[in-house]
Coordinates of C-alpha atoms and ligand atoms in Angstrom, one line a residue:
X273 CA 78.8 107.7 117.0
X274 CA 78.2 108.4 113.4
X275 CA 78.3 105.9 110.9
X276 CA 79.6 107.0 107.7
X277 CA 77.7 106.0 104.5
X278 CA 78.3 107.5 101.5
X279 CA 76.5 107.4 98.0
X280 CA 79.1 109.8 96.7
X281 CA 79.8 107.8 93.6
X282 CA 77.1 106.7 91.5
X283 CA 77.2 103.9 89.1
X284 CA 76.5 104.9 85.5
X285 CA 73.0 104.5 84.6
X286 CA 71.9 103.0 81.3
X287 CA 69.2 105.2 79.7
X288 CA 65.9 104.0 80.6
X289 CA 63.5 103.8 77.4
X290 CA 60.8 105.9 79.4
X291 CA 63.2 108.7 80.4
X292 CA 63.1 111.6 77.9
X293 CA 66.4 112.8 76.4
X294 CA 67.0 116.4 76.1
X295 CA 69.7 117.9 74.1
X296 CA 71.4 121.4 74.4
X297 CA 72.9 122.6 71.4
X298 CA 75.8 125.3 72.0
X299 CA 79.5 125.4 71.8
X300 CA 80.8 123.0 74.5
X301 CA 84.1 122.9 76.4
X302 CA 85.6 120.5 78.9
X303 CA 88.7 119.0 80.1
X304 CA 88.3 115.3 80.9
X305 CA 91.9 114.9 81.1
X306 CA 94.7 117.0 82.8
X307 CA 95.8 119.7 80.6
X308 CA 99.0 120.4 82.7
X309 CA 100.2 116.8 81.6
X310 CA 98.3 116.2 78.2
X311 CA 98.4 118.9 75.6
X312 CA 95.2 117.4 73.9
X313 CA 93.2 117.4 77.2
X314 CA 90.8 120.0 76.1
X315 CA 87.7 118.8 74.4
X316 CA 86.0 121.4 72.2
X317 CA 82.8 121.4 70.0
X318 CA 82.0 124.8 68.5
X319 CA 78.8 123.3 67.1
X320 CA 78.4 120.9 70.0
X321 CA 75.7 119.4 72.2
X322 CA 75.0 117.6 75.4
X323 CA 72.4 115.0 75.6
X324 CA 71.0 114.7 79.2
X325 CA 69.0 111.7 80.5
X326 CA 67.6 111.5 84.0
X327 CA 70.1 114.1 85.2
X328 CA 73.1 112.4 83.7
X329 CA 75.4 112.9 80.6
X330 CA 74.1 110.8 77.9
X331 CA 76.3 112.1 75.2
X332 CA 78.8 115.1 74.5
X333 CA 80.3 115.9 71.1
X334 CA 79.4 117.4 67.9
X335 CA 75.8 118.4 67.4
X336 CA 75.5 116.1 64.2
X337 CA 76.8 113.0 66.1
X338 CA 74.8 113.4 69.2
X339 CA 71.6 114.1 67.2
X340 CA 72.1 111.1 65.2
X341 CA 72.5 108.9 68.5
X342 CA 69.1 110.6 69.9
X343 CA 67.0 111.4 66.8
X344 CA 63.9 111.6 68.8
X345 CA 65.3 113.9 71.4
X346 CA 64.0 117.2 72.4
X347 CA 66.7 119.9 71.2
X348 CA 67.3 123.4 72.7
X349 CA 69.0 125.6 70.4
X350 CA 71.6 127.7 72.5
X351 CA 74.0 128.6 69.6
X352 CA 75.7 131.7 70.3
X353 CA 76.4 130.8 73.7
X354 CA 78.9 128.3 75.6
X355 CA 78.3 125.4 77.9
X356 CA 81.1 124.5 80.5
X357 CA 80.9 122.0 83.1
X358 CA 79.6 123.4 86.5
X359 CA 82.2 125.4 88.3
X360 CA 83.8 124.1 91.4
X361 CA 84.8 126.5 94.4
X362 CA 87.3 124.8 96.7
X363 CA 87.5 127.5 99.4
X364 CA 84.9 130.0 100.2
X365 CA 83.4 131.5 103.6
X366 CA 79.6 131.5 103.9
X367 CA 79.6 134.0 107.1
X368 CA 81.7 136.4 105.3
X369 CA 79.6 137.2 102.4
X370 CA 78.4 140.6 103.6
X371 CA 81.8 142.0 104.2
X372 CA 83.2 141.1 100.6
X373 CA 85.0 144.2 99.4
X374 CA 86.5 145.3 102.6
X375 CA 89.8 146.3 101.0
X376 CA 92.8 148.0 102.6
X377 CA 94.0 145.3 105.1
X378 CA 96.5 142.4 105.5
X379 CA 95.5 139.1 106.9
X380 CA 95.7 139.7 110.7
X381 CA 94.0 143.1 110.6
X382 CA 91.5 142.1 108.2
X383 CA 90.4 139.1 110.6
X384 CA 90.3 141.3 113.7
X385 CA 88.7 144.3 112.2
X386 CA 86.5 143.1 109.3
X387 CA 86.0 139.4 109.2
X388 CA 85.8 138.2 112.7
X389 CA 83.3 140.8 113.9
X390 CA 81.0 139.7 111.2
X391 CA 81.4 136.1 111.9
X392 CA 80.3 136.8 115.6
X393 CA 77.0 138.0 114.2
X394 CA 76.2 134.4 112.8
X395 CA 75.2 133.8 116.4
X396 CA 71.6 135.1 115.4
X397 CA 70.1 132.3 113.4
X398 CA 67.9 134.7 111.5
X399 CA 70.7 136.7 110.1
X400 CA 72.5 133.2 109.4
X401 CA 69.3 132.2 107.4
X402 CA 69.2 135.4 105.4
X403 CA 73.2 135.2 104.7
X404 CA 72.7 131.6 103.7
X405 CA 70.1 132.4 101.2
X406 CA 72.2 135.2 99.9
X407 CA 75.3 132.8 99.5
X408 CA 73.7 129.8 97.8
X409 CA 72.3 132.5 95.3
X410 CA 75.7 133.9 95.0
X411 CA 77.1 130.6 94.1
X412 CA 74.5 129.2 91.6
X413 CA 74.1 133.0 89.8
X414 CA 77.8 132.7 89.1
X415 CA 77.7 129.1 87.6
X416 CA 79.2 127.4 90.7
X417 CA 77.5 124.1 91.2
X418 CA 79.8 122.6 93.7
X419 CA 81.6 124.2 96.7
X420 CA 83.5 123.4 99.7
X421 CA 82.4 126.0 102.2
X422 CA 83.8 127.1 105.6
X423 CA 80.6 127.1 107.6
X424 CA 80.1 129.3 110.8
X425 CA 81.4 128.8 114.3
X426 CA 77.9 128.2 115.3
X427 CA 76.2 124.9 114.6
X428 CA 72.6 126.4 114.1
X429 CA 74.1 128.9 111.6
X430 CA 76.0 126.1 109.7
X431 CA 72.7 124.1 109.5
X432 CA 71.2 126.9 107.9
X433 CA 73.7 126.9 105.1
X434 CA 73.0 123.1 104.6
X435 CA 69.3 123.7 104.5
X436 CA 69.6 126.6 102.0
X437 CA 71.8 124.7 99.8
X438 CA 69.6 121.6 99.8
X439 CA 66.6 123.8 98.9
X440 CA 68.6 125.3 96.0
X441 CA 69.9 121.8 94.9
X442 CA 73.6 122.8 95.0
X443 CA 76.3 120.3 95.7
X444 CA 77.8 121.5 98.9
X445 CA 80.4 120.3 101.3
X446 CA 80.6 122.2 104.6
X447 CA 81.3 122.1 108.3
X448 CA 81.2 123.7 111.7
X449 CA 84.2 125.8 111.9
X450 CA 86.2 124.8 115.1
X451 CA 88.4 127.1 117.2
X452 CA 89.3 127.1 121.0
X453 CA 91.5 130.0 121.5
X454 CA 92.8 133.3 120.6
X455 CA 89.5 134.6 118.8
X456 CA 86.8 136.7 120.4
X457 CA 85.2 134.3 123.1
X458 CA 81.8 133.9 121.4
X459 CA 83.6 132.2 118.5
X460 CA 85.2 129.5 120.7
X461 CA 83.9 126.1 121.6
X462 CA 85.0 123.6 124.2
X463 CA 86.2 120.4 122.7
X464 CA 83.2 118.5 123.9
X465 CA 80.9 120.9 122.2
X466 CA 83.1 120.7 119.2
X467 CA 82.7 116.9 118.9
X468 CA 78.9 116.8 119.8
X469 CA 77.9 119.6 117.5
X470 CA 79.9 118.2 114.5
X471 CA 78.9 114.8 115.2
X472 CA 75.2 115.9 115.1
X473 CA 75.7 117.9 111.8
X474 CA 77.3 114.9 110.5
X475 CA 74.4 112.8 111.1
X476 CA 72.0 115.0 109.7
X477 CA 73.6 116.2 106.6
X478 CA 76.6 113.9 105.4
X479 CA 75.6 112.1 102.6
X480 CA 72.1 113.6 102.4
X481 CA 71.0 114.5 99.0
X482 CA 74.0 116.4 97.4
X483 CA 75.5 117.6 101.0
X484 CA 78.5 116.3 102.6
X485 CA 80.6 117.1 105.5
X486 CA 84.0 118.7 106.0
X487 CA 85.8 118.9 109.3
X488 CA 86.9 122.3 109.5
X489 CA 89.3 123.9 112.1
X490 CA 89.7 127.6 111.3
X491 CA 93.4 127.3 111.1
X492 CA 96.1 126.1 113.3
X493 CA 96.5 129.2 115.3
X494 CA 93.0 129.1 116.7
X495 CA 92.8 125.3 117.4
X496 CA 94.7 123.8 120.4
X497 CA 96.3 120.4 120.2
X498 CA 93.2 118.9 122.0
X499 CA 90.9 120.5 119.4
X500 CA 93.1 119.0 116.6
X501 CA 92.6 115.8 118.4
X502 CA 89.0 116.1 118.0
X503 CA 89.3 116.7 114.2
X504 CA 91.3 113.6 114.1
X505 CA 88.5 111.6 116.1
X506 CA 85.8 113.0 113.7
X507 CA 87.8 111.8 110.6
X508 CA 88.5 108.4 112.2
X509 CA 84.9 107.9 113.1
X510 CA 83.8 109.2 109.6
X511 CA 86.5 108.5 107.0
X512 CA 84.5 109.7 103.9
X513 CA 84.7 113.4 105.4
X514 CA 86.7 116.1 103.6
X515 CA 89.1 117.7 106.1
X516 CA 89.7 121.6 105.2
X517 CA 91.6 124.4 106.8
X518 CA 94.3 127.3 105.9
X519 CA 98.0 126.9 105.6
X520 CA 100.8 129.1 104.9
X521 CA 98.8 132.1 104.0
X522 CA 100.6 135.1 105.6
X523 CA 104.1 135.4 106.9
X524 CA 102.9 136.9 110.3
X525 CA 100.4 134.0 110.6
X526 CA 103.2 131.5 109.9
X527 CA 105.4 133.1 112.7
X528 CA 102.5 132.8 115.1
X529 CA 101.8 129.3 114.3
X530 CA 105.8 128.7 114.8
X531 CA 105.4 130.3 118.4
X532 CA 102.3 128.4 119.2
X533 CA 103.6 124.9 118.2
X534 CA 107.4 125.0 119.2
X535 CA 107.6 121.1 118.6
X536 CA 106.5 121.4 115.0
X537 CA 109.0 121.3 112.3
X538 CA 106.7 123.6 110.2
X539 CA 103.0 124.7 109.8
X540 CA 102.2 121.4 107.9
X541 CA 103.6 119.1 110.7
X542 CA 101.0 120.8 113.1
X543 CA 98.2 119.0 111.0
X544 CA 100.1 115.8 110.3
X545 CA 100.6 115.1 113.8
X546 CA 97.0 114.4 114.2
X547 CA 96.9 112.4 110.7
X548 CA 94.6 115.2 109.2
X549 CA 96.5 115.3 105.8
X550 CA 95.8 113.0 103.0
X551 CA 93.8 112.5 99.9
X552 CA 90.8 114.1 101.3
X553 CA 92.5 117.2 102.5
X554 CA 92.1 120.6 101.0
X555 CA 94.3 123.3 102.4
X556 CA 93.6 127.0 101.6
X557 CA 96.4 129.1 100.0
X558 CA 99.9 127.7 100.4
X559 CA 101.3 130.9 99.4
X560 CA 104.6 130.5 101.5
X561 CA 105.1 126.6 101.6
X562 CA 108.7 125.6 101.5
X563 CA 110.3 122.7 99.6
X564 CA 110.0 120.3 102.5
X565 CA 106.3 121.0 103.1
X566 CA 105.6 120.7 99.1
X567 CA 107.3 117.2 98.9
X568 CA 105.0 115.9 101.9
X569 CA 101.9 117.3 100.4
X570 CA 102.8 115.4 97.3
X571 CA 103.4 112.3 99.0
X572 CA 100.2 112.5 100.9
X573 CA 98.1 113.5 97.8
X574 CA 96.6 116.6 99.6
X575 CA 95.2 119.4 97.5
X576 CA 95.7 123.1 97.8
X577 CA 92.8 125.6 97.3
X578 CA 94.5 128.4 95.3
X579 CA 92.7 131.6 96.0
X580 CA 94.5 134.3 93.7
X581 CA 92.0 137.3 94.1
X582 CA 92.2 136.7 98.2
X583 CA 96.1 136.4 97.9
X584 CA 96.3 139.8 95.8
X585 CA 93.6 141.7 97.9
X586 CA 95.2 140.9 101.4
X587 CA 98.7 141.3 99.8
X588 CA 99.6 137.8 101.0
X589 CA 101.7 137.0 98.1
X590 CA 101.9 135.3 94.8
X591 CA 101.1 131.5 94.9
X592 CA 104.3 129.7 93.8
X593 CA 102.4 127.7 91.1
X594 CA 105.5 126.4 89.4
X595 CA 106.9 124.9 92.6
X596 CA 103.5 123.1 93.3
X597 CA 103.5 121.8 89.7
X598 CA 107.2 120.7 90.0
X599 CA 106.7 118.9 93.2
X600 CA 103.4 117.4 91.9
X601 CA 101.1 119.0 94.5
X602 CA 97.4 119.1 93.4
X603 CA 95.7 122.4 93.5
X604 CA 92.3 123.7 92.4
X605 CA 90.6 127.4 92.6
X606 CA 88.8 129.1 95.4
X607 CA 87.3 132.5 95.7
X608 CA 87.9 133.0 99.4
X609 CA 84.9 135.2 99.9
X610 CA 84.8 137.5 101.8
X611 CA 88.6 138.3 101.4
X612 CA 88.4 137.2 97.9
X613 CA 86.7 139.7 95.2
X614 CA 83.4 137.9 94.3
X615 CA 81.7 134.3 93.7
X616 CA 83.0 134.0 89.9
X617 CA 85.4 131.2 89.3
X618 CA 86.1 132.2 85.8
X619 CA 87.4 135.6 87.3
X620 CA 89.6 133.6 89.7
X621 CA 91.1 131.6 86.9
X622 CA 91.8 134.9 85.1
X623 CA 93.4 136.4 88.3
X624 CA 95.5 133.2 88.4
X625 CA 96.6 133.6 84.9
X626 CA 97.3 137.4 85.5
X627 CA 99.5 136.9 88.7
X628 CA 101.3 133.8 87.3
X629 CA 102.4 136.0 84.3
X630 CA 104.4 138.1 86.7
X631 CA 105.2 135.7 89.4
X632 CA 108.8 135.2 90.3
X633 CA 108.9 131.9 88.5
X634 CA 106.4 132.8 85.7
X635 CA 103.9 130.4 84.0
X636 CA 101.7 131.3 81.2
X637 CA 98.4 129.3 81.8
X638 CA 96.5 128.0 78.8
X639 CA 92.8 128.4 78.4
X640 CA 92.5 124.7 78.8
X641 CA 94.6 124.8 82.2
X642 CA 92.3 127.7 83.6
X643 CA 89.1 125.7 82.7
X644 CA 90.7 122.5 84.4
X645 CA 91.5 124.5 87.4
X646 CA 87.8 125.9 87.7
X647 CA 86.2 122.4 87.1
X648 CA 87.7 119.1 86.9
X649 CA 90.6 119.9 89.3
X650 CA 87.8 121.1 92.0
X651 CA 86.1 117.8 91.5
X652 CA 89.3 116.0 92.1
X653 CA 90.3 118.1 95.2
X654 CA 86.7 117.0 96.7
X655 CA 87.0 113.2 95.6
X656 CA 84.1 114.0 93.2
X657 CA 85.7 113.2 90.0
X658 CA 83.6 110.1 89.3
X659 CA 80.3 112.3 89.6
X660 CA 81.1 115.8 88.2
X661 CA 83.9 118.3 86.8
X662 CA 83.6 117.3 83.1
X663 CA 81.2 115.9 80.6
X664 CA 82.2 112.2 80.5
X665 CA 79.1 110.0 79.6
X666 CA 77.4 108.9 82.9
X667 CA 78.4 111.7 85.1
X668 CA 75.9 114.1 86.5
X669 CA 74.6 117.0 84.2
X670 CA 76.3 119.7 86.1
X671 CA 76.7 122.6 83.7
X672 CA 76.8 126.4 83.1
X673 CA 75.5 127.9 80.0
X674 CA 76.9 131.3 79.3
X675 CA 75.0 133.6 76.9
X676 CA 76.9 136.8 75.9
X677 CA 74.2 139.5 75.5
X678 CA 74.1 141.6 72.4
X679 CA 76.1 144.8 72.8
X680 CA 78.7 143.4 75.3
X681 CA 82.4 142.9 74.4
X682 CA 82.0 139.1 75.1
X683 CA 79.3 139.1 72.4
X684 CA 81.5 141.1 69.9
X685 CA 84.4 138.7 70.4
X686 CA 82.5 135.4 70.2
X687 CA 80.7 136.6 67.1
X688 CA 83.9 137.1 65.3
X689 CA 85.9 134.0 65.9
X690 CA 85.4 130.1 65.3
X691 CA 88.8 129.2 67.0
X692 CA 87.8 127.3 70.2
X693 CA 90.8 128.2 72.2
X694 CA 90.1 131.8 71.3
X695 CA 86.5 131.5 72.3
X696 CA 87.3 129.7 75.8
X697 CA 89.8 132.4 76.4
X698 CA 87.4 135.3 75.7
X699 CA 84.9 133.6 78.0
X700 CA 87.3 133.2 80.6
X701 CA 88.4 136.9 80.3
X702 CA 85.2 138.4 79.8
X703 CA 82.1 136.4 81.1
X704 CA 80.7 137.9 84.3
X705 CA 77.5 136.8 86.1
X706 CA 75.6 139.0 83.6
X707 CA 76.3 136.4 80.9
X708 CA 75.2 133.3 82.9
X709 CA 72.1 132.2 81.2
X710 CA 71.4 128.8 83.1
X711 CA 73.0 126.6 85.6
X712 CA 72.1 122.8 86.3
X713 CA 73.1 120.3 89.0
X714 CA 72.4 116.8 88.0
X715 CA 70.1 118.1 85.3
X716 CA 68.1 120.3 87.7
X717 CA 68.0 124.1 87.1
X718 CA 69.4 125.8 90.1
X719 CA 69.7 129.3 88.5
X720 CA 68.4 131.0 85.3
X721 CA 69.5 134.4 84.1
X722 CA 67.2 137.2 82.9
X723 CA 67.1 136.9 79.1
Ligands
LIG198 ZN1 89.9 131.3 103.8

């Protein structure tokens, strides 16, 4: 039986005298507080700086003040660009990278015709290794430093993902995807194999470096009650694991779950029966969640991974953000590759903004709220808010530096405004992977853009 050990939260380090301090000078934005409840939550420093020592944030503020605090530090002048906390993706599927862009489907036929056939190919470890490399590169090159990732239905392929993330230095939470019915036979496990392979991966990777493990049944429809019981057992044996799955994405899917679990009062109740819902649960989509389920999600402090590009691409519906806010259900962003349209979390935040403008109960998200959803909200979803998600002193130096290239629209906009909210909104609207200059996790560079 696995023992859980988890150095997930680090104590704040004092700056040792022998450690060098590095200062990055640029416009700096972060949301150490929640802008949905605090109008002053956005911290902005247009001539700002981050001081980094031993992989941790030593200071964050106006350049002059940070420089005065560390007069001997080496300074990198990155003015003209912007530094944000490393982006956090709370829902993305590793085996689906190569089918991204399969448009023209709704969830059930997209699964049958596009996604699941590709997922069966992960039985080949060589292919899985290649896709894992492409996947971690996709995350890092878009400024994503932390991700909660659906692994493969195969233990070896899932191990390849952990290995690739470890080599790259990304903060990654993933798990073997569990299913024992309704999918193609090669994607199914017995409950014994599910427990055994999950336990082996947990022992190997959970709490190792920047990796941790998530119990990941694909969704209720493909998991029988005995398989959900295996998930319950794994979480009881290892209370520091994350639990992640899908919920209330598509109306046909919900009807199928209702037929498969006639005793359950609703979709959420299927998971609740096995104690799977709580502070460490991340449930993707929640597009069609009713008031009763929202009230229970809030009471249990569960978190939703909101994936607006995927929801629109598959025609699943518009996320009822207003109802989630009114019910006090937490949510963060997920790209949901391959149903989603790319690895960019800022694009995901923009899509959330666009869809909420025209939702039946509309909301106009502020730039601060969009940044929060792409960073600190994700850290809270994954119980990593003591470690990452903003630039509070002592946290890991997880960051993305955006450097707009001359000649781009983003460059033209940023060169002509000093107003912090407008700079941030322009970044959220226009910054694609071409403007990612550098990405760091705990101070270590995990991606450098071409100059
Ligand atoms: Zn998904």
